[in-house]
């Protein structure tokens, strides 16, 4: 591992040295990449002023058919990975946005914001995943306590769609690809007068599954599993009350629908069969999510360098979850239910920026309401047992956060910040299993101060070195132990992380080369971990607190304008994770000391290039490498046989093999505003898994090859 890290770092040094030599020989051939504006960083407006490890995917890259959805953009970024499956969050630095507890437990450890509107957990999983008419995607890695509304222990993602403009303009996008992939996007905006402007957009997508489901042929809902679909409709209105950009009022409303198919197959036994629950169709759920977002952003710039921002957000998601055999009269075992989540947030923020002093102070409040119902009938031999879950939850979060950066000596700046947070959670409901009703009424509250401290040094006007210490935190909660009869409600503690980060920002060669690099060490205490335990009557989830765990690594991202026609870019992610002390509350107890985090590849690399000729021809592509990784922490490795109190030893803990993917595109831009593009995603049809069960007989496939054509027209 150490040798591979050294090789990668040497390659980066060689790339920069080669580029610098070429620039010295032909300076006139290069152009300025321009200033990169940040929408998600509360303390800095440009990438060069930020000390955070942030990956950027700009509008030009988002227009590529290689980046059709949000998770597609992760292929360009170091230490950012797609979710293991459709019912999971994104992964930053080897940590899922829901933490190591599917569903997020008490709260997620990373948040997704769309136009500043914070999304619910279901909205992250199955929300507005299309990127048509999007301006920029920003991925912030590591704790963001003083830089984002909700305290984010692992990071945050900001998606900014295009704002209204005071001139008419629009675009149409049509895509067709393999497996009947169909997509259409339409957007248009204009000014109503000199103070009001609007923009509306809509996108629809559908694609057939390339899996087969012979065991589900008799079920009428098979067509819902055999073809995935999503759409998103958005409207934005901009008001300039004074006629100046110094005072802005932006209102956003959107509605989305997402019905993903399954990519889970019967592993190496039948790699194209998706009917993995042939014997138990009640386990094969079909989930459909509707999301409604409202956002109101008000900002005003004062003459003294002070800026006020208010952001109000509301997100509502409703997810139906029913088994594929639901509604068929002959079926005696089935599953039906839903998740319903509402998240209302309010943030007030003041920013001040002068030559030597920059600070931000904010107030954040959130109310999140969740309701979940899951009714099912399962069988053991000829016996049928009804099961019912009916849970409600409400979380309140209130925080004061801020950060100060002061240049106390020439080129030296001290950074100090913190967050004072109060969190309160209440849950109520019942779980009925085998005729036994278990109430689940719990409340939890916590009050924390989360510090941040750092130092930065301006090597030159275009290069900055920084060192930051920052804490991260997630509140505790409770869960139900279903392996015990009667069921027992059990609590788990809050988790905390100390993050140390060394960062470098550099704009070199008259703006032709932009380098962003961060190295980090993160020490976790009481990390919340969920494992799946198999019992004689089914499965149960157990949540434990890992005593100590750690992760360290680095991200290096380079963009290089090799000429006025060629742009090169690369990103490298290096990662090492380990549970130092982790004892599971099984019987007997099991220790997993030294185990690495699941979904945490040690190496991710992306290398790409874009070429644009003056005559209108263009081409580009990106090669991504993802290293081997553990699939799950434990999965079904613990088997409880009929004999009470006897637990088998841990079984096979699967690892996912490393893989390469290649995405390419080429086309022609006409002078009338039309563009024709031919593209291929996963050009060589690399077969890889994003998840694998304990026995290696069932896994979730990554995206297969897709070749298609796209037509864009801007007017």
XYZ file of C-alpha atoms in Angstrom:
715
model
C 0.000 0.000 0.000
C 2.793 2.428 0.919
C 4.517 1.757 -2.410
C 1.334 2.534 -4.373
C 0.862 5.802 -2.466
C 4.439 6.850 -3.258
C 3.967 5.990 -6.918
C 0.825 8.088 -7.138
C 2.429 11.070 -5.395
C 5.466 10.792 -7.683
C 3.150 10.783 -10.694
C 1.486 13.993 -9.508
C 4.865 15.662 -9.028
C 5.928 14.562 -12.510
C 2.689 15.881 -14.045
C 3.101 19.310 -12.431
C 6.787 19.503 -13.392
C 6.039 18.535 -17.002
C 3.220 21.055 -17.216
C 5.410 23.802 -15.748
C 8.146 23.073 -18.303
C 5.674 23.147 -21.192
C 4.203 26.422 -19.954
C 7.675 27.994 -19.773
C 8.301 27.083 -23.414
C 4.939 28.247 -24.792
C 3.222 30.577 -22.344
C 0.877 32.078 -24.947
C -0.822 28.707 -25.605
C -2.495 28.635 -22.205
C -5.596 30.323 -20.876
C -6.923 31.106 -17.410
C -9.269 28.458 -15.993
C -11.102 31.233 -14.181
C -12.227 31.678 -10.586
C -14.231 28.762 -9.167
C -17.196 30.054 -7.164
C -18.430 27.992 -4.209
C -22.125 27.848 -3.281
C -21.809 25.555 -0.240
C -18.932 27.080 1.741
C -20.336 29.523 4.302
C -16.952 31.125 5.020
C -15.504 31.512 1.512
C -16.935 32.401 -1.887
C -14.166 30.933 -4.049
C -12.213 27.681 -4.041
C -8.870 29.446 -3.531
C -10.147 31.010 -0.263
C -11.545 27.741 1.147
C -9.615 25.451 3.464
C -12.114 22.587 3.035
C -11.416 19.514 0.963
C -13.994 20.112 -1.761
C -14.433 18.384 -5.108
C -16.040 20.422 -7.908
C -17.941 19.233 -10.980
C -18.771 22.317 -13.048
C -21.496 23.054 -15.614
C -19.377 21.994 -18.590
C -18.736 18.555 -17.093
C -22.383 18.223 -16.047
C -23.485 18.758 -19.659
C -21.701 15.535 -20.626
C -23.861 12.400 -21.081
C -21.185 10.635 -19.011
C -22.654 12.513 -16.011
C -26.349 11.689 -16.204
C -27.055 11.465 -12.463
C -25.524 12.737 -9.238
C -23.742 9.465 -8.493
C -22.149 9.555 -11.963
C -20.198 12.667 -10.947
C -18.515 10.770 -8.117
C -16.357 8.957 -10.685
C -14.407 12.205 -11.173
C -13.668 12.784 -7.466
C -11.206 11.272 -5.024
C -12.546 9.427 -1.953
C -16.155 9.859 -3.084
C -18.049 6.711 -4.047
C -21.467 5.658 -5.219
C -23.860 3.984 -2.740
C -23.706 0.190 -2.393
C -27.337 -0.069 -3.570
C -30.444 2.028 -4.275
C -31.469 1.977 -0.604
C -28.335 3.600 0.736
C -26.588 6.955 0.863
C -23.435 8.224 -0.846
C -19.970 7.453 0.543
C -17.332 10.068 1.495
C -13.931 8.980 2.789
C -15.225 5.467 3.389
C -18.223 6.574 5.451
C -21.792 6.300 4.177
C -23.883 9.474 4.474
C -26.143 7.471 6.794
C -23.130 6.375 8.816
C -22.672 2.688 9.520
C -26.385 2.512 10.384
C -28.675 2.071 7.355
C -31.390 4.684 7.586
C -29.187 7.083 9.497
C -30.222 6.062 13.013
C -30.724 9.282 14.929
C -29.308 11.515 12.155
C -27.191 11.210 8.989
C -23.477 12.002 9.129
C -23.512 13.786 5.755
C -26.202 15.903 4.105
C -27.356 16.651 0.576
C -28.532 20.153 -0.344
C -30.316 20.966 -3.598
C -30.457 24.732 -4.160
C -29.774 25.115 -0.446
C -32.703 22.870 0.535
C -31.611 20.083 2.834
C -32.927 16.681 1.744
C -34.361 13.922 3.918
C -32.719 10.504 4.095
C -35.181 9.105 1.558
C -34.635 12.193 -0.589
C -30.922 11.402 -0.650
C -31.555 7.781 -1.596
C -34.268 8.328 -4.191
C -34.755 12.011 -4.862
C -33.950 14.382 -7.700
C -31.012 12.418 -9.121
C -31.053 13.896 -12.636
C -28.606 16.737 -13.410
C -30.260 18.470 -16.347
C -29.992 22.280 -16.081
C -27.561 22.060 -13.152
C -24.823 24.645 -12.619
C -22.446 22.900 -10.214
C -21.960 19.963 -7.839
C -19.743 20.420 -4.773
C -18.653 17.606 -2.460
C -17.205 18.695 0.887
C -15.214 15.972 2.631
C -14.803 15.737 6.393
C -16.613 17.506 9.266
C -18.485 20.672 8.256
C -19.722 21.921 11.626
C -19.068 25.611 10.974
C -19.631 25.504 7.225
C -23.086 24.002 6.814
C -26.531 24.281 8.334
C -26.753 20.810 9.830
C -23.760 19.491 11.705
C -22.189 17.104 9.181
C -19.638 14.716 10.676
C -18.539 13.134 7.381
C -19.246 15.832 4.774
C -21.903 17.477 2.632
C -22.934 17.710 -1.018
C -24.350 20.860 -2.613
C -26.174 20.783 -5.937
C -26.872 24.190 -7.498
C -29.243 24.358 -10.451
C -29.254 27.262 -12.893
C -30.740 30.492 -11.621
C -33.042 32.791 -13.620
C -31.423 35.412 -15.860
C -32.703 38.744 -17.193
C -32.556 37.644 -20.817
C -34.490 34.991 -22.750
C -32.884 31.604 -23.125
C -33.556 27.913 -22.932
C -32.428 24.469 -23.921
C -33.775 21.123 -25.068
C -32.033 17.819 -24.489
C -32.900 14.406 -25.992
C -31.031 11.183 -25.211
C -31.452 7.607 -26.395
C -29.247 4.686 -25.416
C -29.037 0.960 -24.851
C -31.783 -0.882 -22.939
C -34.302 1.637 -24.270
C -32.730 4.432 -22.277
C -34.863 7.511 -22.938
C -34.410 11.001 -21.547
C -35.815 14.418 -22.334
C -35.055 17.730 -20.675
C -36.580 21.154 -21.348
C -35.677 24.467 -19.709
C -36.576 28.077 -20.416
C -36.187 31.390 -18.615
C -36.735 35.081 -19.195
C -37.239 38.426 -17.474
C -40.711 39.597 -16.517
C -39.362 43.117 -16.102
C -36.129 44.717 -14.898
C -36.590 43.276 -11.366
C -38.283 39.907 -11.878
C -36.985 36.845 -13.769
C -37.917 33.182 -13.878
C -36.629 29.807 -15.036
C -38.559 26.551 -15.395
C -37.131 23.136 -16.219
C -38.186 19.538 -16.402
C -36.487 16.196 -16.987
C -37.837 12.682 -17.543
C -35.797 9.464 -17.700
C -36.602 5.763 -18.195
C -34.532 2.665 -18.868
C -35.103 -1.101 -19.041
C -33.297 -3.431 -16.681
C -30.838 -5.794 -18.349
C -31.599 -8.468 -15.741
C -34.176 -11.238 -16.023
C -36.772 -12.169 -13.384
C -38.229 -15.590 -14.296
C -39.444 -16.379 -10.764
C -41.510 -13.153 -10.751
C -43.230 -13.747 -14.097
C -46.635 -14.382 -12.493
C -46.646 -11.107 -10.561
C -48.400 -8.145 -12.205
C -45.950 -5.688 -10.611
C -43.002 -7.162 -12.504
C -43.150 -4.320 -15.041
C -42.443 -1.867 -12.189
C -39.236 -3.723 -11.383
C -38.225 -4.357 -14.987
C -37.978 -0.653 -15.934
C -36.749 2.263 -13.831
C -38.028 5.813 -14.158
C -37.556 9.256 -12.657
C -38.634 12.802 -13.399
C -38.060 16.233 -11.930
C -39.901 19.522 -12.500
C -38.482 22.787 -11.124
C -39.408 26.444 -11.082
C -37.273 29.368 -9.838
C -38.211 33.028 -9.506
C -35.649 35.787 -8.864
C -36.627 39.197 -7.498
C -34.279 42.157 -7.165
C -36.260 44.542 -4.911
C -33.836 47.427 -5.406
C -32.953 46.618 -9.002
C -29.441 45.623 -7.897
C -27.770 42.240 -7.318
C -26.898 43.491 -3.826
C -30.382 42.444 -2.694
C -31.716 39.138 -3.999
C -34.819 37.087 -3.263
C -34.832 33.627 -4.869
C -37.791 31.261 -4.596
C -37.448 27.616 -5.663
C -40.070 24.874 -5.933
C -39.567 21.379 -7.334
C -41.344 18.058 -7.577
C -39.581 14.775 -8.323
C -40.431 11.092 -8.647
C -37.951 8.231 -8.510
C -38.618 4.519 -9.017
C -35.259 2.723 -9.359
C -34.994 -0.898 -10.391
C -32.851 -3.485 -8.653
C -29.250 -4.263 -9.583
C -28.981 -7.121 -7.080
C -28.276 -10.472 -8.718
C -27.624 -14.051 -7.659
C -23.891 -13.494 -7.706
C -21.641 -15.879 -9.565
C -24.388 -18.512 -9.636
C -26.673 -16.613 -12.040
C -25.133 -13.196 -12.773
C -28.052 -11.991 -14.912
C -30.927 -13.067 -12.662
C -32.485 -10.391 -10.481
C -35.131 -12.579 -8.812
C -32.961 -13.023 -5.725
C -36.004 -13.575 -3.494
C -37.602 -16.289 -5.601
C -38.507 -18.364 -2.530
C -39.602 -15.324 -0.512
C -41.170 -12.743 -2.857
C -42.418 -10.785 0.157
C -38.778 -9.719 0.662
C -38.584 -8.208 -2.854
C -39.745 -4.635 -2.274
C -40.541 -2.088 -4.963
C -39.928 1.430 -3.713
C -41.205 4.640 -5.291
C -40.439 8.067 -3.866
C -42.081 11.434 -4.437
C -40.206 14.518 -3.231
C -41.447 18.097 -2.926
C -39.004 20.921 -2.200
C -39.620 24.578 -1.358
C -36.829 27.087 -0.807
C -36.646 30.818 -0.107
C -33.222 32.473 -0.175
C -32.865 36.147 0.730
C -29.521 37.965 0.672
C -28.418 41.571 1.107
C -24.939 43.091 0.814
C -24.155 46.117 2.968
C -21.600 48.749 2.018
C -19.353 47.866 4.954
C -18.446 44.389 3.606
C -21.227 42.735 5.559
C -23.625 40.283 3.894
C -26.851 38.892 5.346
C -28.361 35.625 4.116
C -31.571 33.881 5.116
C -32.497 30.468 3.771
C -35.786 28.713 4.445
C -36.140 25.142 3.241
C -38.862 22.517 3.257
C -38.531 18.988 1.878
C -41.204 16.292 1.963
C -40.624 12.743 0.758
C -43.103 9.890 0.594
C -41.801 6.424 -0.247
C -44.135 3.510 -0.948
C -42.645 0.142 -0.113
C -44.580 -2.936 -1.139
C -43.482 -6.409 -2.184
C -43.658 -7.499 -5.787
C -46.529 -9.895 -5.002
C -48.612 -7.284 -3.188
C -52.239 -7.300 -4.336
C -52.179 -10.789 -5.820
C -55.033 -12.717 -4.113
C -53.264 -16.072 -4.136
C -50.330 -14.750 -2.101
C -50.411 -15.413 1.643
C -47.093 -13.719 2.468
C -46.508 -10.094 1.486
C -45.154 -6.734 2.615
C -46.792 -3.299 2.448
C -45.944 0.074 3.941
C -44.376 3.496 3.475
C -41.880 6.054 4.769
C -42.994 9.659 5.127
C -40.502 12.383 6.058
C -40.781 16.161 6.384
C -37.780 18.383 7.033
C -38.178 22.114 7.667
C -35.049 24.230 8.125
C -34.248 27.867 8.731
C -30.800 29.411 8.603
C -29.736 33.008 9.214
C -26.176 33.965 8.400
C -23.928 37.043 8.516
C -20.685 37.172 6.520
C -18.013 39.836 6.861
C -15.005 40.074 4.555
C -12.184 42.651 4.506
C -8.503 42.460 3.608
C -7.347 40.985 6.924
C -10.538 39.810 8.650
C -13.188 37.388 7.487
C -15.911 35.890 9.645
C -19.261 34.133 9.450
C -21.917 33.728 12.154
C -25.081 31.714 11.774
C -28.208 30.433 13.473
C -29.683 27.133 12.302
C -32.935 25.431 13.269
C -34.611 22.293 11.950
C -37.676 20.176 12.633
C -37.819 16.714 11.091
C -40.864 14.461 11.294
C -40.802 10.824 10.268
C -43.459 8.166 10.060
C -42.932 4.603 8.942
C -45.370 1.727 8.544
C -44.434 -1.785 7.486
C -47.051 -4.511 7.609
C -46.176 -8.013 6.489
C -47.132 -11.647 6.747
C -44.315 -14.174 6.819
C -44.397 -17.919 7.015
C -42.499 -20.679 8.794
C -43.558 -23.888 7.118
C -47.365 -23.976 7.012
C -47.683 -21.353 9.753
C -48.349 -17.685 8.943
C -47.374 -14.824 11.270
C -48.459 -11.207 10.839
C -45.908 -8.514 11.623
C -46.555 -4.807 11.986
C -44.260 -1.820 12.534
C -45.780 1.589 13.226
C -43.253 4.209 14.270
C -43.280 7.996 14.498
C -40.377 10.278 15.225
C -39.695 13.965 15.613
C -36.296 15.631 15.846
C -35.510 19.214 16.826
C -32.124 20.746 16.122
C -30.963 24.235 17.107
C -27.432 25.526 16.629
C -25.256 28.627 16.709
C -22.203 28.328 14.479
C -19.412 30.607 13.389
C -15.865 30.993 12.161
C -13.258 33.769 12.195
C -10.179 34.073 9.962
C -7.757 36.869 10.924
C -4.452 37.760 9.255
C -2.379 38.483 12.362
C 0.917 38.811 10.435
C 1.815 39.165 6.757
C 0.657 35.964 4.979
C -0.298 34.262 8.280
C -3.967 33.756 9.182
C -5.441 32.148 12.267
C -8.803 30.394 11.975
C -11.124 29.705 14.907
C -14.697 28.537 14.941
C -17.255 26.461 16.736
C -20.775 25.222 16.949
C -23.085 25.183 19.950
C -25.747 22.584 19.251
C -28.862 21.290 20.948
C -30.505 18.132 19.621
C -33.736 16.536 20.806
C -35.339 13.370 19.454
C -38.603 11.643 20.332
C -39.921 8.368 18.929
C -43.134 6.499 19.584
C -44.894 3.500 18.141
C -45.218 -0.264 18.368
C -43.721 -3.349 16.803
C -45.848 -6.491 16.662
C -44.167 -9.823 16.039
C -45.489 -13.324 16.804
C -48.432 -11.672 18.508
C -46.161 -9.826 20.937
C -46.563 -6.039 20.982
C -43.452 -4.053 21.926
C -43.860 -0.320 22.558
C -41.067 1.910 21.330
C -41.309 5.198 23.208
C -37.992 6.921 23.676
C -36.620 10.442 23.997
C -33.064 11.678 23.690
C -31.507 15.107 24.004
C -27.969 16.385 23.968
C -26.096 19.695 24.169
C -22.643 19.980 22.620
C -19.925 22.459 21.753
C -17.978 21.478 18.622
C -14.692 23.387 18.128
C -12.587 24.248 15.098
C -9.069 25.735 15.065
C -6.583 26.277 12.267
C -3.729 28.203 10.700
C -3.053 29.123 7.075
C -0.024 30.547 5.293
C -0.022 32.258 1.888
C 3.026 30.882 0.130
C 2.332 33.413 -2.618
C -0.650 35.357 -3.905
C -1.887 32.188 -5.631
C -0.799 29.443 -3.211
C -2.027 28.711 0.320
C -1.114 26.074 2.882
C -3.438 25.386 5.834
C -3.754 23.126 8.869
C -7.197 22.639 10.464
C -8.447 20.773 13.527
C -12.183 20.206 13.702
C -14.564 17.970 15.604
C -17.566 16.110 14.261
C -20.527 14.774 16.205
C -23.686 12.697 15.796
C -26.302 12.221 18.543
C -27.257 8.849 19.973
C -30.574 7.027 19.800
C -32.265 3.667 20.323
C -33.287 0.520 18.465
C -35.298 -2.651 19.115
C -33.593 -5.992 19.766
C -35.828 -8.461 17.976
C -33.639 -11.452 18.795
C -34.861 -11.235 22.377
C -38.373 -12.289 23.408
C -40.057 -10.158 24.417
C -38.368 -7.527 22.235
C -36.226 -5.013 24.082
C -35.591 -1.324 23.312
C -31.855 -0.667 23.606
C -29.989 2.656 23.529
C -26.746 3.549 21.793
C -24.444 6.492 22.548
C -23.496 9.561 20.523
C -20.420 9.332 18.302
C -17.647 11.895 17.896
C -14.667 12.395 15.596
C -11.515 14.505 15.777
C -10.297 15.507 12.322
C -6.833 16.912 11.517
C -6.413 18.257 7.990
C -3.483 19.647 6.015
C -4.546 21.476 2.854
C -2.937 23.111 -0.182
C -4.525 25.366 -2.821
C -2.535 26.570 -5.797
C -3.265 28.400 -9.042
C -0.133 28.200 -11.162
C 1.167 29.050 -14.636
C -0.896 32.222 -15.008
C -4.078 30.357 -14.110
C -3.577 27.375 -16.424
C -3.025 24.898 -13.588
C -5.231 24.521 -10.504
C -4.131 22.138 -7.736
C -6.150 21.202 -4.669
C -4.747 18.721 -2.138
C -5.711 17.628 1.368
C -4.269 15.073 3.784
C -6.298 14.084 6.840
C -6.349 11.967 9.960
C -9.687 11.289 11.659
C -10.036 9.638 15.052
C -13.498 8.303 15.940
C -14.915 7.634 19.389
C -18.044 5.528 19.995
C -18.711 5.182 16.267
C -22.224 3.826 15.751
C -22.147 0.465 13.953
C -25.019 -1.768 12.866
C -24.698 -5.468 12.151
C -27.242 -7.925 10.836
C -27.905 -10.991 12.971
C -29.682 -14.062 11.632
C -31.995 -15.744 14.137
C -34.085 -18.947 13.907
C -37.095 -16.795 12.915
C -35.463 -14.289 10.588
C -33.124 -11.317 10.937
C -32.553 -8.573 13.458
C -30.364 -5.466 13.511
C -28.021 -4.736 16.389
C -26.392 -1.334 16.926
C -23.188 -1.054 18.927
C -20.694 1.715 19.665
C -17.178 0.980 18.458
C -14.766 1.963 21.206
C -12.181 3.497 18.891
C -11.708 3.687 15.131
C -9.622 5.775 12.767
C -9.210 6.774 9.151
C -6.509 8.672 7.320
C -5.717 9.487 3.717
C -5.514 12.235 1.114
C -7.227 13.778 -1.901
C -5.357 15.375 -4.809
C -7.243 17.079 -7.639
C -5.541 18.789 -10.576
C -7.004 20.647 -13.563
C -4.643 21.738 -16.330
C -5.414 23.841 -19.417
C -2.820 22.328 -21.739
C -3.856 24.688 -24.543
C -6.844 26.712 -25.672
C -8.302 23.432 -26.989
C -7.210 20.775 -24.462
C -8.018 20.418 -20.765
C -6.578 17.639 -18.595
C -7.741 16.665 -15.124
C -7.047 14.041 -12.511
C -8.195 13.185 -9.006
C -6.634 10.764 -6.546
C -8.090 9.473 -3.311
C -6.021 7.535 -0.768
C -7.696 5.985 2.269
C -6.929 3.697 5.183
C -9.606 2.820 7.771
C -9.653 0.583 10.836
C -11.746 -0.295 13.888
C -9.230 -0.331 16.722
C -11.746 -1.581 19.280
C -15.115 -3.045 18.231
C -16.944 -5.618 20.348
C -20.420 -6.673 19.242
C -23.175 -7.337 21.772
C -23.800 -10.854 20.490
C -23.909 -13.985 22.630
C -21.110 -14.849 23.025
C -19.483 -11.479 22.397
C -17.514 -11.091 19.172
C -14.536 -8.817 18.628
C -13.742 -7.276 15.235
C -10.650 -5.299 16.251
C -8.524 -4.378 13.242
C -11.325 -4.670 10.709
C -11.553 -1.960 8.032
C -14.674 0.076 7.268
C -17.057 -1.330 4.660
C -17.302 0.479 1.293
C -13.912 2.124 1.880
C -11.547 1.462 -1.059
C -7.936 2.309 -0.329
C -7.408 3.941 -3.716
C -9.618 5.832 -6.167
C -8.112 7.461 -9.253
C -9.688 9.345 -12.157
C -7.787 10.654 -15.195
C -9.549 12.519 -17.973
C -9.215 14.899 -20.893
C -11.433 17.198 -22.972
C -10.679 18.505 -26.474
C -12.574 21.247 -28.317
C -11.656 22.384 -31.822
C -12.477 25.829 -33.247
C -14.417 24.078 -36.033
C -16.912 22.590 -33.541
C -15.625 19.048 -33.092
C -15.036 17.867 -29.539
C -14.136 14.698 -27.624
C -13.430 13.684 -24.062
C -13.275 10.859 -21.611
C -12.361 9.743 -18.125
C -10.787 6.548 -16.794
C -11.618 5.615 -13.205
C -9.941 3.075 -10.964
C -11.490 1.908 -7.683
C -9.440 -0.329 -5.405
C -10.550 -3.432 -3.563
C -12.748 -2.955 -0.525
C -14.703 -4.815 2.100
C -18.365 -5.142 1.153
C -20.006 -5.319 4.568
C -18.933 -5.231 8.167
C -20.618 -8.488 9.062
C -23.792 -9.040 7.023
C -25.172 -12.526 7.771
C -21.939 -13.974 9.073
C -23.518 -14.853 12.411
C -25.883 -17.808 12.176
C -28.057 -18.690 15.169
C -29.028 -22.382 14.909
C -32.174 -23.759 16.556
C -30.269 -24.611 19.712
C -30.813 -21.608 22.015
C -27.806 -19.626 23.111
C -25.435 -21.096 20.517
C -23.865 -18.685 18.032
C -21.675 -19.798 15.166
C -18.295 -18.175 14.579
C -17.989 -15.378 12.016
C -18.225 -16.677 8.469
C -16.843 -15.383 5.185
C -16.473 -11.606 5.144
C -16.576 -10.655 1.450
C -14.282 -8.257 -0.375
C -15.072 -6.486 -3.617
C -12.445 -6.684 -6.340
C -10.855 -3.562 -7.779
C -12.040 -2.382 -11.190
C -11.518 0.092 -14.036
C -14.223 1.913 -15.989
C -13.841 4.063 -19.097
C -16.348 6.730 -20.166
C -15.977 8.512 -23.505
C -17.873 10.996 -25.642
C -17.405 12.733 -28.990
C -19.514 15.063 -31.072
C -20.010 18.237 -33.016
C -21.321 21.654 -31.948
C -23.224 23.456 -34.714
C -23.230 27.236 -34.994
C -27.022 27.386 -34.572
C -26.791 26.186 -30.947
C -27.325 22.462 -31.582
C -24.880 19.813 -30.355
C -24.792 16.135 -31.295
C -22.929 13.755 -28.960
C -22.211 10.035 -29.134
C -21.218 8.548 -25.791
C -20.308 5.302 -24.055
C -20.364 4.766 -20.305
C -18.306 1.815 -19.034
C -17.047 1.383 -22.580
C -15.440 -2.037 -22.046
C -18.421 -3.356 -20.048
C -16.393 -3.933 -16.900
C -18.351 -6.149 -14.520
C -18.018 -5.105 -10.908
C -19.993 -5.329 -7.699
C -20.820 -2.521 -5.273
C -22.054 -4.939 -2.582
C -21.774 -8.660 -1.871
C -23.409 -10.824 0.769
C -21.554 -12.971 3.283
C -21.492 -16.107 1.142
C -20.663 -14.367 -2.134
C -23.775 -15.796 -3.794
C -25.692 -12.515 -4.021
C -24.434 -9.075 -4.955
C -25.302 -5.662 -6.352
C -23.899 -4.944 -9.802
C -22.390 -1.643 -10.813
C -23.627 0.131 -13.936
C -23.035 -1.858 -17.109
C -22.068 -0.512 -20.517
C -24.369 2.010 -22.125
C -23.845 3.406 -25.628
C -26.125 6.158 -26.839
C -26.664 9.469 -28.556
C -27.658 12.893 -27.219
C -28.988 15.981 -28.983
C -28.790 19.380 -27.241
C -30.175 22.637 -28.525
C -29.709 25.987 -26.790
C -31.656 29.070 -27.787
